[in-house]
Coordinates of C-alpha atoms (C1' of nucleotides) in Angstrom, one line a residue:
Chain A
X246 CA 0.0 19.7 -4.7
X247 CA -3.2 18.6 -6.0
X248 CA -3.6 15.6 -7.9
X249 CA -4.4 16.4 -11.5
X250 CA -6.7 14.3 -13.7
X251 CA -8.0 15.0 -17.1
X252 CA -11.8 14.4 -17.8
X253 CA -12.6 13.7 -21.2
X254 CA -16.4 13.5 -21.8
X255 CA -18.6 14.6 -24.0
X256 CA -21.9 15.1 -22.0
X257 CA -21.7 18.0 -19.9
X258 CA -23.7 17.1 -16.7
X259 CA -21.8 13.9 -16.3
X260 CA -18.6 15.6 -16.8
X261 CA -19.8 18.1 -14.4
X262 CA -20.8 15.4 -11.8
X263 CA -17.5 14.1 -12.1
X264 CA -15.7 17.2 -11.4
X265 CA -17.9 17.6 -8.4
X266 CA -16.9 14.3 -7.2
X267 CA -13.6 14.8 -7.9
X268 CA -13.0 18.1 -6.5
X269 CA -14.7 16.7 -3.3
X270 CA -12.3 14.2 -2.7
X271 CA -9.1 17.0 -3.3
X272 CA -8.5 16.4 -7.1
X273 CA -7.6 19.2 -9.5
X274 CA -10.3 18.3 -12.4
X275 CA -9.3 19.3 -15.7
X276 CA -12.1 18.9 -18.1
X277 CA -12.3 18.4 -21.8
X278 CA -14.9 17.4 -23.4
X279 CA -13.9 16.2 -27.2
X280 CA -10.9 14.8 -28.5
X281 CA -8.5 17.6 -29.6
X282 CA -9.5 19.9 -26.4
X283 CA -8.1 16.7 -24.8
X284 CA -5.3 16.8 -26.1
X285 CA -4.6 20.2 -25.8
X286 CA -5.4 19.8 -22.4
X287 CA -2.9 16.7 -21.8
X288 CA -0.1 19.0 -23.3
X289 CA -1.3 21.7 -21.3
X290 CA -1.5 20.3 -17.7
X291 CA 0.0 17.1 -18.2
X292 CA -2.4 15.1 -15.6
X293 CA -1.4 12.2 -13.3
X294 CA -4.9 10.6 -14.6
X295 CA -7.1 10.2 -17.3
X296 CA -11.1 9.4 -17.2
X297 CA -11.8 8.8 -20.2
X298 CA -15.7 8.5 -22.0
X299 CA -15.5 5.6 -24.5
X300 CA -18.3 6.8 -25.9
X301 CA -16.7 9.5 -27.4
X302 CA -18.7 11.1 -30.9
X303 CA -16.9 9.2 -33.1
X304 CA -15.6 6.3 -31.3
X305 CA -12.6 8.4 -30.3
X306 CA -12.3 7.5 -27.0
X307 CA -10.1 4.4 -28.3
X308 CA -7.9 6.8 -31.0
X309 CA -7.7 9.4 -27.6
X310 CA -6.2 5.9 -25.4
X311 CA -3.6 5.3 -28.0
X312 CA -2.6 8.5 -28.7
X313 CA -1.8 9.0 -25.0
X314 CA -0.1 5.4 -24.7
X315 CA 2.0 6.0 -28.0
X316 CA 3.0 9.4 -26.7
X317 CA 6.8 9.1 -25.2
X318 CA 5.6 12.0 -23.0
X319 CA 2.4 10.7 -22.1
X320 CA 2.3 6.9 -22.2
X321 CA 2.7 6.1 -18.3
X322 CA -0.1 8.5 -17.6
X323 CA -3.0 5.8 -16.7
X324 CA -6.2 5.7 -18.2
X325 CA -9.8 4.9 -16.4
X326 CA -12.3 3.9 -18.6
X327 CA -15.8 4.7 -18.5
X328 CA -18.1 2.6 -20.4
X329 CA -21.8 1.9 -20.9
X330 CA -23.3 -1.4 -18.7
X331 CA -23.0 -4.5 -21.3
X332 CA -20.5 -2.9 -23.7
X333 CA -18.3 -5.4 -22.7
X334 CA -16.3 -6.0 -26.5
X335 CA -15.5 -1.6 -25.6
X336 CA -13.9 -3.3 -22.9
X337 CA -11.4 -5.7 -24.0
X338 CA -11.0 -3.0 -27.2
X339 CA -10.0 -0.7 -24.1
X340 CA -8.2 -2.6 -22.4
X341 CA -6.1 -3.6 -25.6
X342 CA -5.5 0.4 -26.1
X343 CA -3.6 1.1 -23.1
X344 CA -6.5 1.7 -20.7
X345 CA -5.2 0.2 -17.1
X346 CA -8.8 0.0 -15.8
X347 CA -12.6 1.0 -16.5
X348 CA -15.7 2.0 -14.6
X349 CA -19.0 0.7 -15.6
X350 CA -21.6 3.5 -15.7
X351 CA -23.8 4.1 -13.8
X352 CA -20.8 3.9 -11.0
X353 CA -21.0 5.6 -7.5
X354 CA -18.8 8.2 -6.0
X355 CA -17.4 5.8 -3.9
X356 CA -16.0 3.7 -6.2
X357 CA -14.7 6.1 -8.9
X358 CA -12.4 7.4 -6.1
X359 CA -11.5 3.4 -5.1
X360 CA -11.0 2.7 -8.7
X361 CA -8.6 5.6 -8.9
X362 CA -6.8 5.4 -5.9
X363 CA -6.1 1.9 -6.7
X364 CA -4.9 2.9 -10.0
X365 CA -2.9 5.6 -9.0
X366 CA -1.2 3.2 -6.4
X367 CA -0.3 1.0 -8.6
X368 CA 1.3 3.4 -11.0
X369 CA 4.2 5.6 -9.3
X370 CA 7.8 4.6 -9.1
X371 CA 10.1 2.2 -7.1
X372 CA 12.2 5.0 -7.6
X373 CA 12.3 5.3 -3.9
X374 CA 12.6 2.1 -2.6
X375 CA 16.2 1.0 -2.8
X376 CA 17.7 0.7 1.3
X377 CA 20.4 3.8 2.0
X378 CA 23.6 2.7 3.9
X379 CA 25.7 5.7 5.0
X380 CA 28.2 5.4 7.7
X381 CA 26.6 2.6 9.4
X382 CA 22.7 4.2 9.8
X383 CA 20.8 2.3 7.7
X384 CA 17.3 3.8 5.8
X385 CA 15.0 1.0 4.6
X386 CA 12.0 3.1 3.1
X387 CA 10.4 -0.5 2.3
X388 CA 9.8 -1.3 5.9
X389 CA 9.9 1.7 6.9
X390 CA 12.8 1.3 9.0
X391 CA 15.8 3.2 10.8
X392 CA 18.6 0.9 12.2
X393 CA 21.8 1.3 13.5
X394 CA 23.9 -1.3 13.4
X395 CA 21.8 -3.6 15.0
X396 CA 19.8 -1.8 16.5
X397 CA 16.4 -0.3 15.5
X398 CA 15.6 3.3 15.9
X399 CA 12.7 4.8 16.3
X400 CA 11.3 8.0 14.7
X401 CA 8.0 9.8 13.6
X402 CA 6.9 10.3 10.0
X403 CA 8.3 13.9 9.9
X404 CA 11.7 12.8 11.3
X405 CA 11.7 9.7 8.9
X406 CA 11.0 11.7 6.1
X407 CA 13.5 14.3 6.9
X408 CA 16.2 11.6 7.7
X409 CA 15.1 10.0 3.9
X410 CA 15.5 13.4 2.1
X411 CA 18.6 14.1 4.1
X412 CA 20.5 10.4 3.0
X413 CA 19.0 11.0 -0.1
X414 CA 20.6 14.2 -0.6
X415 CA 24.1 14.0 0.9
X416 CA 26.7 17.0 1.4
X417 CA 24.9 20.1 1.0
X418 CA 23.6 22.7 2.5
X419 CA 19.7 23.2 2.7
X420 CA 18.1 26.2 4.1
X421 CA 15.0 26.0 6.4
X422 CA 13.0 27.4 3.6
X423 CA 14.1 24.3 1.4
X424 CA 13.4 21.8 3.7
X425 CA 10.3 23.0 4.5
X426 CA 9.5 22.5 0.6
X427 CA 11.1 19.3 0.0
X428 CA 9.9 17.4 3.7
X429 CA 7.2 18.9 4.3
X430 CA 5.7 19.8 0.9
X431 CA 5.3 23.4 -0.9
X432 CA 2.8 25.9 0.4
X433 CA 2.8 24.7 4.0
X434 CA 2.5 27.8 6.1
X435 CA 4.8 26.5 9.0
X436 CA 7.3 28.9 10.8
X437 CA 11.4 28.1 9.9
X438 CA 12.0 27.5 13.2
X439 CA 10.1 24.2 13.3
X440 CA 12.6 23.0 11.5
X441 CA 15.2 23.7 13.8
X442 CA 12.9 21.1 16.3
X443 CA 12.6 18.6 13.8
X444 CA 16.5 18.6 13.6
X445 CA 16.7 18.3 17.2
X446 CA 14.1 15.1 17.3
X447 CA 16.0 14.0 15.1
X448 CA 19.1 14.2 15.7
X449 CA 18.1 12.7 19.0
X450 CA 16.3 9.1 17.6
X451 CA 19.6 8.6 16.0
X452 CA 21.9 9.7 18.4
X453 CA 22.9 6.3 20.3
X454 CA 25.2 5.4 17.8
X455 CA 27.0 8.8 17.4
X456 CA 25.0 9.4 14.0
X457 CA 23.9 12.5 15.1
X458 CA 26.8 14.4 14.1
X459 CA 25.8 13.2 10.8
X460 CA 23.6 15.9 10.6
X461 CA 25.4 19.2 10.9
X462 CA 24.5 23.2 11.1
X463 CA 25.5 26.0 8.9
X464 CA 25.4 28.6 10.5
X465 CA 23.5 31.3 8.7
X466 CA 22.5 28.7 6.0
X467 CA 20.8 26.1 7.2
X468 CA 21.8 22.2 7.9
X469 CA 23.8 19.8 6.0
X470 CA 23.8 16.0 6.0
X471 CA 27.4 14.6 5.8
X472 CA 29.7 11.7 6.1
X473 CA 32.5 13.7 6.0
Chain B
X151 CA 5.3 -28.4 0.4
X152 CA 6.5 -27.7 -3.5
X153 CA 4.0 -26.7 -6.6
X154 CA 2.4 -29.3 -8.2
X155 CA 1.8 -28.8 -12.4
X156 CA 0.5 -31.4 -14.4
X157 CA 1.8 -31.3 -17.8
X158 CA -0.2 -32.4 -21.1
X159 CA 1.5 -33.1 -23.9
X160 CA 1.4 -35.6 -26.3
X161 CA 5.4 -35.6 -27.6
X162 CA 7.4 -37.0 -25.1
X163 CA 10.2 -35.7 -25.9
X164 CA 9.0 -31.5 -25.0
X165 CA 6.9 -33.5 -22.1
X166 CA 10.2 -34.4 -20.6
X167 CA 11.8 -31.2 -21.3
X168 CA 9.1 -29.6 -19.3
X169 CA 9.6 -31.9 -16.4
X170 CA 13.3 -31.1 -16.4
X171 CA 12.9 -27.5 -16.5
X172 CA 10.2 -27.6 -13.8
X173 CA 11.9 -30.3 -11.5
X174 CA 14.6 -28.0 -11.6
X175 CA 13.0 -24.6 -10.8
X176 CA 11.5 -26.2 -7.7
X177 CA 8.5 -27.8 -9.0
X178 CA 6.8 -31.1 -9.1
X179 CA 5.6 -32.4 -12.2
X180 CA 3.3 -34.8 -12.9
X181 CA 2.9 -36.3 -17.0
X182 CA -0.1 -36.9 -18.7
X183 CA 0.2 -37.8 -22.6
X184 CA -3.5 -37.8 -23.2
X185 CA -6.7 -36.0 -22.4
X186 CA -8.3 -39.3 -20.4
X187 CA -4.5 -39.5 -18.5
X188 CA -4.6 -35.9 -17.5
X189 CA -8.5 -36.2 -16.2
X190 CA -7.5 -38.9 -14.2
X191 CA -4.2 -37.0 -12.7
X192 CA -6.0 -34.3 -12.3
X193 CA -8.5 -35.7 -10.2
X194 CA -5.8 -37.5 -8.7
X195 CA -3.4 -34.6 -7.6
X196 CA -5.1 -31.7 -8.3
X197 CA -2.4 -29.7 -9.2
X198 CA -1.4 -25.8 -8.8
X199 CA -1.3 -25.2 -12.8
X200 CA -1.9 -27.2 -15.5
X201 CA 1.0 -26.8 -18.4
X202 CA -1.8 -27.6 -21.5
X203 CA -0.6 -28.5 -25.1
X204 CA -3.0 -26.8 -27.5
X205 CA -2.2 -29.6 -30.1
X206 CA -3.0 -32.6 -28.9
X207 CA -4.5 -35.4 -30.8
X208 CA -7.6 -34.6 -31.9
X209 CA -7.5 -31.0 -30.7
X210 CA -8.7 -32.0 -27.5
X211 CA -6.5 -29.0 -26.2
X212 CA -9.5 -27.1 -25.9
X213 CA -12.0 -29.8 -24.9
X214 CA -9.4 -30.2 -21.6
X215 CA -9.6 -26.6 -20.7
X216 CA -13.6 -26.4 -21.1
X217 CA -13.9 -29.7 -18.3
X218 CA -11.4 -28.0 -15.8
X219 CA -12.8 -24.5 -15.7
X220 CA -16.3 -26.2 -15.8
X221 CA -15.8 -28.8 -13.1
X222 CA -16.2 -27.3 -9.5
X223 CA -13.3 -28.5 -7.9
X224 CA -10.6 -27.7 -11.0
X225 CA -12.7 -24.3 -12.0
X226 CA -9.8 -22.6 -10.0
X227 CA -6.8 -24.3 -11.0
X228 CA -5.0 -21.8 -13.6
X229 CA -4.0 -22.8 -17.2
X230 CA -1.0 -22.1 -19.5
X231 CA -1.4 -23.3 -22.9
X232 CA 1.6 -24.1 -25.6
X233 CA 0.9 -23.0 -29.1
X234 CA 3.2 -22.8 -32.0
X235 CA 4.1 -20.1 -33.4
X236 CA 1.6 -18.9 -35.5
X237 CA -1.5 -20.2 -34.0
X238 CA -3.2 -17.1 -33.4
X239 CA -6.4 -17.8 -33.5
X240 CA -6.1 -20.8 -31.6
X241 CA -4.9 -18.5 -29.1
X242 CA -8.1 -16.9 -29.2
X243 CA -10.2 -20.0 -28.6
X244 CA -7.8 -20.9 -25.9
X245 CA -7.9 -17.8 -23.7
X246 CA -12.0 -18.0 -24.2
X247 CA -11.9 -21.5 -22.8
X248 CA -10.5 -20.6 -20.1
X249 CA -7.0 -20.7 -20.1
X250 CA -4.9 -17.9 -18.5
X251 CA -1.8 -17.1 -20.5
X252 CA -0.1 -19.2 -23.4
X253 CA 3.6 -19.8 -24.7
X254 CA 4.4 -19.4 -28.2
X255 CA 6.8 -22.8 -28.7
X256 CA 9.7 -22.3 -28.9
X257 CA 10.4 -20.6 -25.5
X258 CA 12.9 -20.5 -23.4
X259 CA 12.7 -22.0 -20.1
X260 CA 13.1 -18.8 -18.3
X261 CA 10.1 -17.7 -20.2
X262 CA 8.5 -20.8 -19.1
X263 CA 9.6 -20.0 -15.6
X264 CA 8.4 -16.4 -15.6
X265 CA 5.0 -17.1 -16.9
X266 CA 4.3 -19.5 -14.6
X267 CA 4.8 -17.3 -11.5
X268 CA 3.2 -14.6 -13.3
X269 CA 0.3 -16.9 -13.4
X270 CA 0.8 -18.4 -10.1
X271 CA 0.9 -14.5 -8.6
X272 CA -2.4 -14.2 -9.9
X273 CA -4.2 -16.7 -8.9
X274 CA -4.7 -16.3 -5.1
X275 CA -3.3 -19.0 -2.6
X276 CA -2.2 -20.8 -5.2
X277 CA 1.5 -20.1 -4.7
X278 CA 1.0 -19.9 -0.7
X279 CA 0.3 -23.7 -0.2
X280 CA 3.3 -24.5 1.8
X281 CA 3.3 -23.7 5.3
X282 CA 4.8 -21.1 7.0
X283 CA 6.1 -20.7 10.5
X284 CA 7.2 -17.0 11.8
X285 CA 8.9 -17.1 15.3
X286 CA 6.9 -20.3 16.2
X287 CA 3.5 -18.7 14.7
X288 CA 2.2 -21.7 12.1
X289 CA 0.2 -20.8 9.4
X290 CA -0.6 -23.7 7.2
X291 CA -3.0 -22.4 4.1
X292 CA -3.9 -26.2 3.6
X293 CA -5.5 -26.9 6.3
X294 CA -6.6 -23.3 7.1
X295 CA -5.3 -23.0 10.4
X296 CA -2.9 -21.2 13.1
X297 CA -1.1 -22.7 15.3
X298 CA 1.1 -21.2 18.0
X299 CA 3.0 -23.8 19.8
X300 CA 1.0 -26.6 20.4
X301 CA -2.2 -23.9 20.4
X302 CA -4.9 -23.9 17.8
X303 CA -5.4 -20.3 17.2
X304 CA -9.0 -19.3 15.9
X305 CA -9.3 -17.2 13.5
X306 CA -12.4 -15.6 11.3
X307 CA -12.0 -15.6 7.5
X308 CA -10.7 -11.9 7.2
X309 CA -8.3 -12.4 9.6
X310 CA -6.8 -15.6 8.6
X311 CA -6.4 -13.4 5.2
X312 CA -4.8 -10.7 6.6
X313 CA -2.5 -13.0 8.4
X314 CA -1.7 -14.9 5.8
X315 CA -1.2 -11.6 3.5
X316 CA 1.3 -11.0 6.2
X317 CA 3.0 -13.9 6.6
X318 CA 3.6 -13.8 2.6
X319 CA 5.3 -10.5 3.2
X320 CA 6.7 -9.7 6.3
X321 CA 9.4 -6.6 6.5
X322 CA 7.4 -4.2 4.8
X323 CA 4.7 -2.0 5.0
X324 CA 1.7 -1.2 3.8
X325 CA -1.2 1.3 3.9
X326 CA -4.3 0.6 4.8
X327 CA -5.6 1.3 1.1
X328 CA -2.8 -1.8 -0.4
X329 CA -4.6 -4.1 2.3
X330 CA -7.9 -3.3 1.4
X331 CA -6.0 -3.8 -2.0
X332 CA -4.8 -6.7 -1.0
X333 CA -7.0 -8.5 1.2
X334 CA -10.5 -7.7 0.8
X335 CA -9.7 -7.4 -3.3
X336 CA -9.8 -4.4 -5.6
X337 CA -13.4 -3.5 -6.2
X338 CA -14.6 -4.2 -2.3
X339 CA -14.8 -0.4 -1.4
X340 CA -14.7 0.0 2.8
X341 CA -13.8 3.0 4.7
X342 CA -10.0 2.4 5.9
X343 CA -10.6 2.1 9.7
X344 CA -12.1 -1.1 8.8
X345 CA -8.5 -2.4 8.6
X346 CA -7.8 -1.1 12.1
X347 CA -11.0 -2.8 13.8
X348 CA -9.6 -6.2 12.2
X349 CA -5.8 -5.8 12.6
X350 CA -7.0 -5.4 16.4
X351 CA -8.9 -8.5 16.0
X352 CA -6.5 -10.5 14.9
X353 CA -3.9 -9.1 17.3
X354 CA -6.1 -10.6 20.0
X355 CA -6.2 -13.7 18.1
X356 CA -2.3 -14.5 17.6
X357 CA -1.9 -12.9 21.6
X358 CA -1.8 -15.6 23.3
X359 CA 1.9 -16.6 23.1
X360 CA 2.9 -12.9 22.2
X361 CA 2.5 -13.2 18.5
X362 CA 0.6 -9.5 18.7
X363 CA 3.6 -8.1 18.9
X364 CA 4.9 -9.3 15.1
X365 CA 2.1 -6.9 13.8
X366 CA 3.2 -3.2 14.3
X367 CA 2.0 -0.1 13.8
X368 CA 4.2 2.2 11.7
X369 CA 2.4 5.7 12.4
X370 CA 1.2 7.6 9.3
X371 CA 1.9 4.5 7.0
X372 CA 0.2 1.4 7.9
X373 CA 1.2 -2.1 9.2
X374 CA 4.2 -3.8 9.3
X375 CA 4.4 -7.7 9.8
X376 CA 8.0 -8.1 11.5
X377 CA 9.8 -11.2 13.1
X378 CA 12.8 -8.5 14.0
Chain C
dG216 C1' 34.0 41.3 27.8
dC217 C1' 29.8 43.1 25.4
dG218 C1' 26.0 42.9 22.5
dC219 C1' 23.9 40.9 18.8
dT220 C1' 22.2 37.3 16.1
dG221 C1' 21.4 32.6 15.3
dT222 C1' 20.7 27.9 17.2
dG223 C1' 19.7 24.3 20.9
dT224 C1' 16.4 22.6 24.0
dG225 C1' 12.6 21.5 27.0
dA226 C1' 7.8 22.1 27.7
dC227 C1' 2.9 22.9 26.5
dG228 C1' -1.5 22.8 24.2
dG229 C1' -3.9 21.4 20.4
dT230 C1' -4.4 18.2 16.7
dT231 C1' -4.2 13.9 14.3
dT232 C1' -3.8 9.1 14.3
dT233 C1' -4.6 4.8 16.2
dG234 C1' -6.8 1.5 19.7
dT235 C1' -10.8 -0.3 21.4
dT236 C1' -15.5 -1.2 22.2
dA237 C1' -20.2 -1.5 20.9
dC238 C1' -23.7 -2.1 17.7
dA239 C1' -26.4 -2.9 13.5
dT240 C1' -26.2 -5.6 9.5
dC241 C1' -25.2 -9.5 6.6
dA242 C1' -24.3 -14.2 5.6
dT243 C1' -24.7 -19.0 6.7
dG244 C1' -26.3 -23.1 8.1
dA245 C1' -29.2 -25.8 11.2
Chain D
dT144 C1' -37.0 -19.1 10.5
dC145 C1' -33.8 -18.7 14.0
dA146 C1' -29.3 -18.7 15.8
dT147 C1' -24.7 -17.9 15.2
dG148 C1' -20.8 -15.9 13.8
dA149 C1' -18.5 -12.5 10.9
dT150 C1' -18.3 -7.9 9.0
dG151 C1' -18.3 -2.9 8.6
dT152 C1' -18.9 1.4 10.8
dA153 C1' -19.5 4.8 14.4
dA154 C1' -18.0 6.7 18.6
dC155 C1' -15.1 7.4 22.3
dA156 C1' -10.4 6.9 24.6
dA157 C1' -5.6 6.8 24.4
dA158 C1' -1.4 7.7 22.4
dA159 C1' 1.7 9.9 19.3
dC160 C1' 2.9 13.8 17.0
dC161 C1' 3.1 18.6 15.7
dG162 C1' 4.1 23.5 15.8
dT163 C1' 5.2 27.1 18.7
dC164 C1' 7.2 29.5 22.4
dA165 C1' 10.4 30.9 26.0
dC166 C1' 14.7 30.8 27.4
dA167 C1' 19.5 29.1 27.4
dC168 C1' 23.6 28.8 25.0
dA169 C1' 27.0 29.6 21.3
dG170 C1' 29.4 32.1 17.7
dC171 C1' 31.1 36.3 16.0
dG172 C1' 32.4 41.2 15.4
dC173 C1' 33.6 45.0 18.1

DNA sequence: GCGCTGTGTGACGGTTTTGTTACATCATGA
DNA sequence: TCATGATGTAACAAAACCGTCACACAGCGC
């Protein structure tokens, strides 16, 4: 899925240029281009990022920042600032609001796409970096890592990933379909079967240490990952 | 090689309290009760941080932050000042001369603790003075150099960063992006390859004793600086 | 046992990612 | 100013990985 980030400024042609930009690099641009269509919009779509003018008619860029950081829905969304050369007080007001970083206009491509990347790197969760320990095979998605007692085993991305969902998701049964969605991500036109390989790669990187009967078929359903 | 902070602050009393708390948390600590005792230390040691009381005789507080972050060699040094509580706009002249993050007395010497490494973490090198040595590879931020063995290792600039970087994390990886991140510093915008092109450099540079082989390649994800 | 369906497995071609080199540019100091 | 070294990028080579297929094998109802 797209990454989806709000743009909330007032004078069309840059708001247009920024879509452009956007779009180019594989965003999903959501444009508003006063204060209540933002918010409508942030309700609406609920984007992963917000540029926001500071220039807003009215000075409302600031009122826009807090509304989003006050929000409980909304308040972890980041905010980009874009401000005028010089207006450097906008900036520490900005900053003060909840805005996690800014852009000084004029500002190439190039470095509105850095400036959000960085951002957006910064913002999702550890959620997904605690080590897995089940039966012995080990998952450490911080090193990126697959050992077996002591030894390490090595696997590709798609098996890794696969072998993370799987720990992650213990004692049930996933169809083909499912995995497909959840490893390899929605709307990937990819044929079941590939899955099947996968499994069998699988299986095979962590086979030395008998964890491969960790990972078990269902006939007619799909596969199941169990200690059981 | 541990932290050195110099503390100034008139009341002995809190000065030694500091020291204790410090000494304790694995840092040296070096006393100054005046603004003519901590130039002279200063020069003398130049320490990591300076621990600043915003209340010292006179209100030279301020006058001591405005010769370190003018004066070439201390410019770099970070600053926490103590203010009571209260002191707000104190607080404001103190973070415009230059200091980095303040304590509201009282505070709790985990608070002390924690904003020091917060501060330390921001400042670069400043927490990566000691040396470090990584299956007989030497990196000693000091004196800028590598050593492998009884080998000098030459290294440019970028690489010595990258190493270092490294060094300062080993067991985990990261993207390309976090090293640019990292590395080459938030608002440097290069294409990602770049990373590659000076990973293989310094590859080449730490090869000589097999060192190479601690930087791996974890395909679709980055780099990962591993003694294992 | 037989036929049918679902799964295991090895191999292949094409694609993506990474390694490596070369080169133009930039910075620095003599 | 020139020389030197460092840097970023482009281009090509090599390696890893992916998806698919063909065929073998296994489970299951008859």
């Amino acid at each position: 899925m797209a990454t989806r980030i709000l743009v909330v400024e007032d004078e069309r042609p840059i708001r247009e240029m920024l879509t452009f930009v956007l779009v180019q690099h594989g965003f999903e641009s959501i444009e508003a281009e006063d204060f209540n269509t933002g918010l409508d919009k942030l309700a609406e779509y609920s984007p992963t990022l917000v540029l926001l003018d500071w220039m807003l008619p009215g000075g409302s860029g600031i009122q826009f920042a807090r509304k989003i950081k006050q929000d409980e829905f909304s308040k972890d969304i980041p905010i980009i600032m874009l401000t005028a050369r010089g207006e450097e007080s906008d900036k520490v007001r900005g900053l003060e609001a909840g805005a996690d970083d800014y852009i000084t206009k004029p500002f190439s491509p190039k470095e509105l796409i850095a400036r959000i990347k960085a951002v957006l790197r910064r913002v999702p969760g550890a959620h997904l970096e605690e080590e897995i320990i089940i039966n012995g095979l080990r998952l450490d998605p911080v090193s990126h890592r697959v050992t077996a007692y002591q030894d390490d085993l090595s696997l590709g991305p798609t098996e890794f990933k696969l072998l993370q969902f799987f720990m992650t998701h213990p004692e049930r049964v996933y169809s083909r379909e499912q995995l497909l969605d959840f490893v390899w991500g929605t709307n990937v036109y990819v044929e079941d079967r590939t899955v099947d390989v996968h499994i069998r790669r699988l299986r095979k990187a962590i086979a030395p240490h008998g964890h491969d009967a960790l990972i078990q078929t269902v006939r007619g359903s799909g596969y199941r990952f169990s200690a059981k």
